[in-house]
Coordinates of N, CA and C in Angstrom, one line a residue:
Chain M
X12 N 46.7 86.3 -79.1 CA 45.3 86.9 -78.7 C 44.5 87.2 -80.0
X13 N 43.5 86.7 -79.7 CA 42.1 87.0 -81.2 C 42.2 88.6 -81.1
X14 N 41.9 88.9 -82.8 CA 42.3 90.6 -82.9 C 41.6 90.8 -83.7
X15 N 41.0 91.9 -84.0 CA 40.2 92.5 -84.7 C 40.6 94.0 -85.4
X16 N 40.5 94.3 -86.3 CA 41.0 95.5 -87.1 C 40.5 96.1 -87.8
X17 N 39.9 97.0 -88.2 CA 38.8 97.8 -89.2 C 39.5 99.1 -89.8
X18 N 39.5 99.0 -90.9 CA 40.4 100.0 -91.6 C 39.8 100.4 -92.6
X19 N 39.1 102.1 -92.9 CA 40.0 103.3 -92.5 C 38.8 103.2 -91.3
X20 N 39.0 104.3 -90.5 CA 38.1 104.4 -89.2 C 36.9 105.2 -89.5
X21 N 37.2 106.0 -89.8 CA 36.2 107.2 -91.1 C 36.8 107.1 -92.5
X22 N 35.4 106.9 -93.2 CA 35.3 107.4 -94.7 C 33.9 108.2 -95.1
X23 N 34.7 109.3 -95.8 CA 33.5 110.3 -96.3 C 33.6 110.0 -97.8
X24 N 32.1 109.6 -98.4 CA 31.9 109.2 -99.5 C 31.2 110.3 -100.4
X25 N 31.3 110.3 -101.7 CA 30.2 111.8 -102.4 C 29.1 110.5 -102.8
X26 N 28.0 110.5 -103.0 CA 26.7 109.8 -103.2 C 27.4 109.0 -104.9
X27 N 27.2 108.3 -105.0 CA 27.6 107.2 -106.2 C 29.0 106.9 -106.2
X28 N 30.0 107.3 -104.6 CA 31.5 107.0 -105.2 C 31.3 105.4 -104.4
X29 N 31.7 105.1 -105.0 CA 32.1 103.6 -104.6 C 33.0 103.2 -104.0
X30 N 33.4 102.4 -102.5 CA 34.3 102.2 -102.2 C 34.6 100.5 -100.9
X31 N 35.6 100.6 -100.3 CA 35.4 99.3 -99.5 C 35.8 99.5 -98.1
X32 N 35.4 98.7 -97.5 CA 35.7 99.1 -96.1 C 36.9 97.7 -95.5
X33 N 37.7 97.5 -95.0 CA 38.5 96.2 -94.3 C 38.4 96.1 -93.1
X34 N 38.3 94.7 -93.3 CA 38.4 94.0 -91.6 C 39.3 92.6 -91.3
X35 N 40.6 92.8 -91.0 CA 41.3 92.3 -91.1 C 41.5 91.6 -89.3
X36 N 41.5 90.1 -89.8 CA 41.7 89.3 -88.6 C 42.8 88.5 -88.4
X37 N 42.9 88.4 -86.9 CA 43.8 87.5 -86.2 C 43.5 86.3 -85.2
X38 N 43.1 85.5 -85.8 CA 42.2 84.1 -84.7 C 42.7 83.1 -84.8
X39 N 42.5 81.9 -83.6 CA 43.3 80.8 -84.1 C 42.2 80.0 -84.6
X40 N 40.8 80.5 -84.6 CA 40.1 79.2 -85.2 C 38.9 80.4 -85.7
X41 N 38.4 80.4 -87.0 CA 37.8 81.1 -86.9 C 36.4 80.1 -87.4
X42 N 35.3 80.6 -87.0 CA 33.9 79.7 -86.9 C 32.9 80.9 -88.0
X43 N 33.1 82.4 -87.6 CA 32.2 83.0 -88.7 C 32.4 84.2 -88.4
X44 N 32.3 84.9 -89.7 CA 32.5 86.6 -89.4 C 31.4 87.2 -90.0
X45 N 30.8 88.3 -88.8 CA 30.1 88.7 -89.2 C 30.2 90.4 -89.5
X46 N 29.3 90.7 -90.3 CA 29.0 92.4 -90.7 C 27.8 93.2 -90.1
X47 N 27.7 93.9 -89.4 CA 26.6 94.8 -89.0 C 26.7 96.1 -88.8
X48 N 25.3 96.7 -89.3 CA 25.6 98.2 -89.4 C 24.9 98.5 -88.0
X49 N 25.5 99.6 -87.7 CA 24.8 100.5 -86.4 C 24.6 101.7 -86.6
X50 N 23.6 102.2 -86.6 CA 23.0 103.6 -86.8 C 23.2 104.4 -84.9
X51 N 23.5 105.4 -85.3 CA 23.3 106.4 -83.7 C 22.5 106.5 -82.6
X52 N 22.5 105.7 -81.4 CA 21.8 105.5 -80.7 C 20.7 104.2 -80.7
X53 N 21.2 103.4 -81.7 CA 20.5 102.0 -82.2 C 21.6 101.1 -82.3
X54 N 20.6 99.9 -82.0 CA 21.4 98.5 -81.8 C 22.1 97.8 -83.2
X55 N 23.1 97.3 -83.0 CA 23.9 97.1 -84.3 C 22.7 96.1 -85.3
X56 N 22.3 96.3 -86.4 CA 21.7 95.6 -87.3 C 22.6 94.4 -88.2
X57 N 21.9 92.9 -88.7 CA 22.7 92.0 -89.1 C 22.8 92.4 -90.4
X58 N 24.4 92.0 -90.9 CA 24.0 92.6 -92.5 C 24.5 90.9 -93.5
X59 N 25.6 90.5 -93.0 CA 26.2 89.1 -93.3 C 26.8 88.2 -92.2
X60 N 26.4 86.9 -93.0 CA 27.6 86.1 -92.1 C 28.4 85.1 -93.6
X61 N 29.4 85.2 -93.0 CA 30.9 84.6 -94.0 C 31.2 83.5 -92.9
X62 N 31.4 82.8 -94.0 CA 32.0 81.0 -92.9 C 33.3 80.7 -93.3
X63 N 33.7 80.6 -94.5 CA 34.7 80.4 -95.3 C 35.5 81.3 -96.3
X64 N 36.8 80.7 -96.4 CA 37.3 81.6 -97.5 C 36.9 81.6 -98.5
X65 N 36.5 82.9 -99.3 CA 36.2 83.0 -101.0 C 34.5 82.4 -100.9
X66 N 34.0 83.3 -100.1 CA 32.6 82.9 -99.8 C 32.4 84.6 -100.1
X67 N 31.3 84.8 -100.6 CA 30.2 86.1 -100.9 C 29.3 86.3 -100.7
X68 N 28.5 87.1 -100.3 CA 27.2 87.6 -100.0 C 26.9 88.7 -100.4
X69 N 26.2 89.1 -101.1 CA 25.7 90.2 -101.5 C 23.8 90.9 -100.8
X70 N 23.9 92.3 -100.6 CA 22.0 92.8 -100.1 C 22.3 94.0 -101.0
X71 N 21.8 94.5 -102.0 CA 21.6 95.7 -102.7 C 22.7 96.4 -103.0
X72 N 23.3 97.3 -102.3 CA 24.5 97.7 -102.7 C 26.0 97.5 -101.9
X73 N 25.5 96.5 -100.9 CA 26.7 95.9 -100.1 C 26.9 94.4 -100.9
X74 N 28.3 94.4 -100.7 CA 28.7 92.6 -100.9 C 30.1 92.3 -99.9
X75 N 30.1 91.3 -99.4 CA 31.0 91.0 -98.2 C 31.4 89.7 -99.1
X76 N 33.4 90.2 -98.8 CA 33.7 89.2 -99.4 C 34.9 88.5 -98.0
X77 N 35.1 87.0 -98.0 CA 36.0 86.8 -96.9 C 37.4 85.8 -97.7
X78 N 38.5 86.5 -97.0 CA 39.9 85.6 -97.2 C 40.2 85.0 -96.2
X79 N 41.2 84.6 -96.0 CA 42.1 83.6 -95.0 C 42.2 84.8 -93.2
X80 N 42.7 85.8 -94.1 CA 43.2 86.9 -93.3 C 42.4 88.3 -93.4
X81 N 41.3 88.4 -94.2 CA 40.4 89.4 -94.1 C 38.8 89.8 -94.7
X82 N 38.8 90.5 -94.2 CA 36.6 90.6 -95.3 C 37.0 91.9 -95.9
X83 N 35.7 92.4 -96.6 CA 35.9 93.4 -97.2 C 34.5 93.5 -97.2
X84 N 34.0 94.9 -97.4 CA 32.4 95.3 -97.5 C 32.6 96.2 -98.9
X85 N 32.1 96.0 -100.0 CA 31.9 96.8 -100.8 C 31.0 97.3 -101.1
X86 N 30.9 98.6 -101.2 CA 29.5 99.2 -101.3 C 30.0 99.9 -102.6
X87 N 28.9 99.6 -103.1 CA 28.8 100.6 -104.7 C 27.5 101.2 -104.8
X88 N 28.1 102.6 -105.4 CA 26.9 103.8 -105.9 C 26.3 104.2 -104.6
X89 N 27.1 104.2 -103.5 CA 26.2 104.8 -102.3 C 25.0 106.0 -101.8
X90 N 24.4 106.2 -101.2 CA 23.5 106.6 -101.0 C 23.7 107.4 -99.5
X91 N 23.0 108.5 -99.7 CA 22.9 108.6 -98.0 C 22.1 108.5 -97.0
X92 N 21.3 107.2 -97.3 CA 21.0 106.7 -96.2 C 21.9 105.4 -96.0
X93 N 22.9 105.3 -96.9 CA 23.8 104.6 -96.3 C 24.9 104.5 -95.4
X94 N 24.7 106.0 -94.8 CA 25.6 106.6 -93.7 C 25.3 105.5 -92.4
X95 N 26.8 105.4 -91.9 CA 26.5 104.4 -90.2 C 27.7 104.1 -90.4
X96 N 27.9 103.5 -89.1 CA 29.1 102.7 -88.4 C 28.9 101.7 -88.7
X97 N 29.6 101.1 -89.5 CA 30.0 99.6 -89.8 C 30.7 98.4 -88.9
X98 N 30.6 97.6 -88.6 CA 31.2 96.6 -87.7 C 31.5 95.5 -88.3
X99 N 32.6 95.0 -88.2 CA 32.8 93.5 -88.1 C 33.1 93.1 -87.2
X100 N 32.7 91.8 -86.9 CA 32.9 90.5 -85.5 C 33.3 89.3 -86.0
X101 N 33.7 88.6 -85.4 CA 34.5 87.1 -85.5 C 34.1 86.6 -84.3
X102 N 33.7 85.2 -84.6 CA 33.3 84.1 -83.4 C 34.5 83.2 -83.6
X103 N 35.4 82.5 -82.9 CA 36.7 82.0 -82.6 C 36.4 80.4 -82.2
X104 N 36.8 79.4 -82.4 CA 36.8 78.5 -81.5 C 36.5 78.2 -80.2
X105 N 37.7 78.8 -79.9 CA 38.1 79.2 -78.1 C 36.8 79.8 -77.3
X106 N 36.3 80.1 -78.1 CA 35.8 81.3 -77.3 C 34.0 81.7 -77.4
X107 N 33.7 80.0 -77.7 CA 32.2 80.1 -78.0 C 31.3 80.8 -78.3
X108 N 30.1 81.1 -78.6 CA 29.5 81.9 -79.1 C 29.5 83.6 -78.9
X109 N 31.1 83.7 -78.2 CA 31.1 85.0 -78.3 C 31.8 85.6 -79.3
X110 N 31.1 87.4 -79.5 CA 31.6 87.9 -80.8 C 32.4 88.8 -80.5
X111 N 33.8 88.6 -81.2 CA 34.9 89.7 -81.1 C 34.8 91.2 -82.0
X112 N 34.7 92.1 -81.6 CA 34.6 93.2 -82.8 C 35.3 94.2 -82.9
X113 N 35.7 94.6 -84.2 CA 36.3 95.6 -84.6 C 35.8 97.0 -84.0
X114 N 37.0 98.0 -84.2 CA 36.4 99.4 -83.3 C 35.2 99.9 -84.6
X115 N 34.9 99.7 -86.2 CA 34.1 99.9 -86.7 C 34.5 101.1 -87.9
X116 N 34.0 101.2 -88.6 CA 34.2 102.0 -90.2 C 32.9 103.2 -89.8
X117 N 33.5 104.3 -89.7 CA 32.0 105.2 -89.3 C 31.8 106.2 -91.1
X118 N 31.1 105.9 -91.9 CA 30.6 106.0 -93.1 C 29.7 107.1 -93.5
X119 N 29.8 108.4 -94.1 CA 29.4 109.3 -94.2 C 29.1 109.2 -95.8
X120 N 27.6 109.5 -96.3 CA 27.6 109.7 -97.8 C 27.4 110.9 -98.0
X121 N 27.7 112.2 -98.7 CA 27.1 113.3 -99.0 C 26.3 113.3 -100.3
X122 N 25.0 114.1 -100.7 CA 24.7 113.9 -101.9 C 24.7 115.4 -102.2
Chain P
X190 N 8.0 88.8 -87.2 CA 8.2 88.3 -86.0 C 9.1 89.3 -85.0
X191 N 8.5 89.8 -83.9 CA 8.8 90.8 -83.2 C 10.3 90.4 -82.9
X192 N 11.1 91.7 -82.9 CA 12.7 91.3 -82.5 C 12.8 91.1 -81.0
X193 N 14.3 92.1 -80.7 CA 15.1 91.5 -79.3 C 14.2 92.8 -78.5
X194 N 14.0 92.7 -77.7 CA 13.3 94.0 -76.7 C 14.3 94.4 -76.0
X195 N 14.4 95.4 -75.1 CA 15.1 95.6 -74.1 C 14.4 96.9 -73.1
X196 N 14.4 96.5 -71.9 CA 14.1 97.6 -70.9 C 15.4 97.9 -69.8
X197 N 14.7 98.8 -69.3 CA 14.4 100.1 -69.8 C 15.6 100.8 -70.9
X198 N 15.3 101.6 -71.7 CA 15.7 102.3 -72.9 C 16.6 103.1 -72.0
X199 N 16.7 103.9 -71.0 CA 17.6 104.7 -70.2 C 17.6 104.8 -69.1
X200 N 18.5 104.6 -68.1 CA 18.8 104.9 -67.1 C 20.2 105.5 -66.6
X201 N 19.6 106.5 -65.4 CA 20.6 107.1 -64.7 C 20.8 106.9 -63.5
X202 N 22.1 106.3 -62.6 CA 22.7 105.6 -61.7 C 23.3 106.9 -61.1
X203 N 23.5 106.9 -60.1 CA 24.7 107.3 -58.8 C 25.7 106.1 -58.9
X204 N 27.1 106.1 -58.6 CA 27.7 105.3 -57.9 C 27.3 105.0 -56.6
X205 N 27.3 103.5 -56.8 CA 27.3 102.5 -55.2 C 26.0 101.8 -55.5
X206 N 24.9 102.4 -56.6 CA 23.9 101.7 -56.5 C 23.9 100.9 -57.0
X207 N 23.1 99.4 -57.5 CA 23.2 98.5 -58.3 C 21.6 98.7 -59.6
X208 N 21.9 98.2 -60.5 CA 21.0 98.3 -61.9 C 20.4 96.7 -62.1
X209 N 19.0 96.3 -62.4 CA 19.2 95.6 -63.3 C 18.7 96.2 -64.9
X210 N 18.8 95.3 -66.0 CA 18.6 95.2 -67.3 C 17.8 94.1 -67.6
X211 N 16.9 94.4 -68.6 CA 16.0 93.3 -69.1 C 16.1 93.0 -70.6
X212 N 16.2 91.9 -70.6 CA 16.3 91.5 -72.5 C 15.2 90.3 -72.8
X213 N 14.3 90.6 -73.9 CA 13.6 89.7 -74.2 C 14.1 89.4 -75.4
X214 N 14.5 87.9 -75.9 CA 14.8 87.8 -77.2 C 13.6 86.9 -78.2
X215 N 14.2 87.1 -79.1 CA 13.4 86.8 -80.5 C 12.7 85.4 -80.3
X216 N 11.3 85.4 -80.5 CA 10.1 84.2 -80.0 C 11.2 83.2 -80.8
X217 N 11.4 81.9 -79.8 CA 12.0 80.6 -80.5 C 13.6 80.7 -80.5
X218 N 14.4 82.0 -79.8 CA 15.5 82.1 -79.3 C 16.2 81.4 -78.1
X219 N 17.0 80.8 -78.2 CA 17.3 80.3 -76.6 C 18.7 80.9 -76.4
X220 N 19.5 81.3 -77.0 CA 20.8 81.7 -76.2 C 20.5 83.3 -76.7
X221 N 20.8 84.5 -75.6 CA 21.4 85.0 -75.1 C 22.3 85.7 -75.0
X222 N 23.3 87.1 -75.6 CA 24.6 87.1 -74.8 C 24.3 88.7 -74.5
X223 N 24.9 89.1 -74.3 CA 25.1 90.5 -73.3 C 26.6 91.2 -73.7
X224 N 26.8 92.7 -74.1 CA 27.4 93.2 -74.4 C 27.6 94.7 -74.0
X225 N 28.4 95.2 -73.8 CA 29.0 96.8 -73.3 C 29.6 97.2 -74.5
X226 N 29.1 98.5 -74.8 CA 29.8 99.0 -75.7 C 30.1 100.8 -75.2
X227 N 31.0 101.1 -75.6 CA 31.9 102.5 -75.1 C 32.7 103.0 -75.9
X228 N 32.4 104.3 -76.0 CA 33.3 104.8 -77.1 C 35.0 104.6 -77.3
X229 N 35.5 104.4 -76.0 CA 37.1 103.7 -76.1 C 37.1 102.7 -76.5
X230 N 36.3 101.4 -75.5 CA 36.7 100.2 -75.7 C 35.6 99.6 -76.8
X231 N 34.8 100.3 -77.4 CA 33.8 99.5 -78.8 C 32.9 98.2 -78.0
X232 N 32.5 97.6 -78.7 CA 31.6 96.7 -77.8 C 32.4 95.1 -77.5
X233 N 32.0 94.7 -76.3 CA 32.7 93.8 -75.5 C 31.5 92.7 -75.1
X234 N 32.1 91.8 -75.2 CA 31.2 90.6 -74.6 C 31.4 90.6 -73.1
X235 N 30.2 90.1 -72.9 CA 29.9 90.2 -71.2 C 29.6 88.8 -70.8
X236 N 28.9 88.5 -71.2 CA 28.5 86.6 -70.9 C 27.3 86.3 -72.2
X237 N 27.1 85.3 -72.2 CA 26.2 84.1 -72.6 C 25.2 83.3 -72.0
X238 N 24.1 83.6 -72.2 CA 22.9 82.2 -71.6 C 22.4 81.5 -72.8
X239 N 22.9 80.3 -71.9 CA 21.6 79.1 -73.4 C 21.0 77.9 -72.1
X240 N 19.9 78.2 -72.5 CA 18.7 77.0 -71.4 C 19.1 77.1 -69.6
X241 N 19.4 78.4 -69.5 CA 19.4 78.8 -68.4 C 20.3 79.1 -67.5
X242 N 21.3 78.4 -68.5 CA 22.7 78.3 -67.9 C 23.9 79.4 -68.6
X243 N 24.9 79.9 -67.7 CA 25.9 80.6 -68.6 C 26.7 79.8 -69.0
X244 N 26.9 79.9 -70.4 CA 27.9 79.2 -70.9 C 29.0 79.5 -71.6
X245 N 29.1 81.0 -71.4 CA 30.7 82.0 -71.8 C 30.7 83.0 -70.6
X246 N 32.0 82.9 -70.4 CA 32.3 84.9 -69.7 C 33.0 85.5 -70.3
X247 N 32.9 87.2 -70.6 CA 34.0 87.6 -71.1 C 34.6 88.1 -69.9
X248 N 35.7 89.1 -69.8 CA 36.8 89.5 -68.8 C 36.3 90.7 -68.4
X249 N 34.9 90.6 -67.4 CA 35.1 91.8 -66.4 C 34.4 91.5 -64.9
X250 N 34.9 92.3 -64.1 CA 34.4 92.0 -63.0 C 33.5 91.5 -62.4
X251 N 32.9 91.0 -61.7 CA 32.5 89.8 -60.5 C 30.9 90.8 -60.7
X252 N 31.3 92.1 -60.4 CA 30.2 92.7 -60.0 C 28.9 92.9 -60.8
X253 N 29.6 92.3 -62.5 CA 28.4 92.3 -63.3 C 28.3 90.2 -63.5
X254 N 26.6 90.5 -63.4 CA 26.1 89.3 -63.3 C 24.8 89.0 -64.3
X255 N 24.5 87.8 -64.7 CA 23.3 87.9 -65.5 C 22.3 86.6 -64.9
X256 N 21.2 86.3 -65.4 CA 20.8 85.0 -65.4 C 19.5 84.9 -66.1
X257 N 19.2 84.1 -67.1 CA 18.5 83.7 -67.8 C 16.9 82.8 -67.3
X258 N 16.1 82.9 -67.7 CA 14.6 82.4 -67.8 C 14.1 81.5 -67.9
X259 N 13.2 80.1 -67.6 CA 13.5 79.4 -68.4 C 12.4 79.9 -69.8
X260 N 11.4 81.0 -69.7 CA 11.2 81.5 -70.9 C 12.5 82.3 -71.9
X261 N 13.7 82.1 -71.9 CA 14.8 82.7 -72.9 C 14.8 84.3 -72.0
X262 N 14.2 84.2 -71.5 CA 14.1 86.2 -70.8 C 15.2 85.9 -70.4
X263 N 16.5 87.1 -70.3 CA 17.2 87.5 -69.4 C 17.8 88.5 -68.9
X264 N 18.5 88.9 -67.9 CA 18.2 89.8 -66.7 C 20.0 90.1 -67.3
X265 N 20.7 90.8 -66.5 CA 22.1 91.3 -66.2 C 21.9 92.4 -65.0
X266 N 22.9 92.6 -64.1 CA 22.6 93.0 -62.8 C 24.3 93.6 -62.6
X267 N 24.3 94.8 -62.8 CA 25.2 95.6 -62.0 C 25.5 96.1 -60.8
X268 N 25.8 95.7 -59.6 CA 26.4 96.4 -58.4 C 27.6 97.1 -58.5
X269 N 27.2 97.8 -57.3 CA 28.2 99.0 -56.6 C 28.8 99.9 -58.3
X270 N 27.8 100.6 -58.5 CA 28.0 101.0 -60.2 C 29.5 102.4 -59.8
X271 N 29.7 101.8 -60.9 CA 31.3 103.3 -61.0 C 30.9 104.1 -62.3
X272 N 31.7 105.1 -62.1 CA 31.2 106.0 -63.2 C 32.0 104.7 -64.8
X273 N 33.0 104.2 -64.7 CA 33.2 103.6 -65.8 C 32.1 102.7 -66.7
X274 N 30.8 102.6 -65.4 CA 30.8 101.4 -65.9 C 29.3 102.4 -67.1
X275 N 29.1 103.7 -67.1 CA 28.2 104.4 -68.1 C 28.6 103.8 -69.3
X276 N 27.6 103.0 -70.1 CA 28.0 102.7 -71.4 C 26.3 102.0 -72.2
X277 N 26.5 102.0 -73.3 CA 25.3 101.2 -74.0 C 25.5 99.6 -73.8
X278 N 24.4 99.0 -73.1 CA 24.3 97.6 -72.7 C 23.8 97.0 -73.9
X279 N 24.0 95.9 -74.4 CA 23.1 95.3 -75.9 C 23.1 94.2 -75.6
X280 N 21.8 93.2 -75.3 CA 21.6 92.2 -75.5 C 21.4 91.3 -77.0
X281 N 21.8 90.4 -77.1 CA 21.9 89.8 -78.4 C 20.9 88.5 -77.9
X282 N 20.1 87.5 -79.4 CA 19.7 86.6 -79.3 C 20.0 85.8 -80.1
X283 N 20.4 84.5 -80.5 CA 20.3 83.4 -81.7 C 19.7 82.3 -81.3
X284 N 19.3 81.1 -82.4 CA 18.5 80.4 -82.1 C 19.3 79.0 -81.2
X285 N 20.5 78.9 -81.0 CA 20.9 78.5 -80.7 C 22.7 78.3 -80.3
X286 N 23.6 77.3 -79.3 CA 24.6 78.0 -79.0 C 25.5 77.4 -80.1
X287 N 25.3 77.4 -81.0 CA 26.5 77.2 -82.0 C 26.8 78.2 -82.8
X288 N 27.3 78.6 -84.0 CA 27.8 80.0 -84.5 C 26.6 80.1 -85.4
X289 N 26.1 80.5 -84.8 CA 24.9 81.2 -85.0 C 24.4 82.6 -85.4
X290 N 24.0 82.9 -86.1 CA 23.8 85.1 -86.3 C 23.3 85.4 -84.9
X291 N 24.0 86.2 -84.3 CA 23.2 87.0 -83.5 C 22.4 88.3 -83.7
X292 N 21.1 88.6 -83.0 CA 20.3 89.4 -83.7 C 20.2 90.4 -82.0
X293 N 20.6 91.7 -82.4 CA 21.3 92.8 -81.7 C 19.6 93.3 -81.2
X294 N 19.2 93.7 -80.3 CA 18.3 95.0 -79.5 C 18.6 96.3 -79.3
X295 N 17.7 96.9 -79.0 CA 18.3 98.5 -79.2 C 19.2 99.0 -77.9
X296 N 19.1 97.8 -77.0 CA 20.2 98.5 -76.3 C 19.7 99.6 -75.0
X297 N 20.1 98.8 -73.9 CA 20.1 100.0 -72.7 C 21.1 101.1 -72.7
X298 N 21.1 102.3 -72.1 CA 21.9 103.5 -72.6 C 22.1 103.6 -70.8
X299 N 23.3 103.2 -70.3 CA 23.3 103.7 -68.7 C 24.2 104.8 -68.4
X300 N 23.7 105.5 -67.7 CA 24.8 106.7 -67.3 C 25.0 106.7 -65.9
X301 N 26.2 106.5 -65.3 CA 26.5 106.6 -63.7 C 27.0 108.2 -63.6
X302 N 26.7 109.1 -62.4 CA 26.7 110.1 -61.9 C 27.6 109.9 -60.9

């Protein structure tokens, strides 16, 4: 079964600590992983898409990196408006344009 | 370029009645998908439209249905509503059915009574 995993589930950050978030998968074909943040009461926002392994993308103080068996969201020097629930999704072969998603990284910055 | 729309922003249901949902997606979008999200189960695929047709299901009951425009508009339609089925609806849009970014709407908010 396609699986999805997001690890830690909460992290509380102090404003400039840097840290990363995981999203470790289980697919038999994977087509693309994506990143999106969702703020409270709002629709998940796009943040990356990863196709391959050892592919990067970087937006300001996020960079998404993808392996064989996992992504990684690194955020440095955070901010607090960088507070939200984080998501990753995986689109699978099998399973056409639908997106599988992690339960989500819910991300708290204090300044 | 205006995003994904969605109507109505809230609604509140009794069980037994049925709902629809409206999604307008992004000018020049043709597929479509439809998603439940809930604080147990996180967000879940529901189905897929591209050119009017469904072309994915995910795994839930008969009783939730959708169908697509041939302007890209599409609808999803809940009967005989149960209290489970209270959750945030999100319509998604991309430009087409290959792996493609999907671009998320704000999402209907339903609550069954």
């Amino acid at each position: 079964e396609d699986q999805v995993t997001q690890s830690p589930e909460a992290l509380r950050l102090q404003e400039g600590e840097s840290s990363s978030l995981n999203c470790s998968y289980t697919v038999s074909g994977l087509r693309g992983l994506f990143w999106y943040r969702q703020d409270p009461g709002k629709g998940p926002e796009f943040l990356f898409t990863l196709y391959s392994a050892g592919e990067e993308k970087e937006k300001e103080r996020l960079k998404a990196t993808l392996t064989k068996k996992e992504s990684f969201l690194h955020i440095t020097a955070p901010k607090p408006e960088d507070s939200a629930t984080y998501l990753c999704a995986v689109q699978v072969d099998q399973a056409g344009t639908a997106l599988i998603f992690g339960k989500g990284t819910t991300l708290s910055v204090s300044s | 370029k205006a995003g994904v729309t969605q109507t109505p922003r809230y609604l509140i249901k009794t069980r037994g009645q049925q709902v629809t949902l409206s999604c307008s997606p992004i000018s020049g979008h043709r597929s479509v998908s439809w998603y439940q999200q809930t604080p147990g189960q996180g967000l879940q695929f529901l189905f897929e439209y591209f050119s009017e047709t469904q072309r994915n299901k995910g795994n839930f009951p008969g009783r939730f249905s959708g169908r697509q425009f041939s302007n890209s508009r599409s609808e999803m339609n809940v009967s005989t509503l149960e209290l489970g089925d209270s959750a945030l609806y999100l319509c998604a849009s991309s430009q087409d059915d290959s792996a493609d970014t999907q671009y998320f709407g704000p999402g209907t908010r339903l609550t069954v009574l």
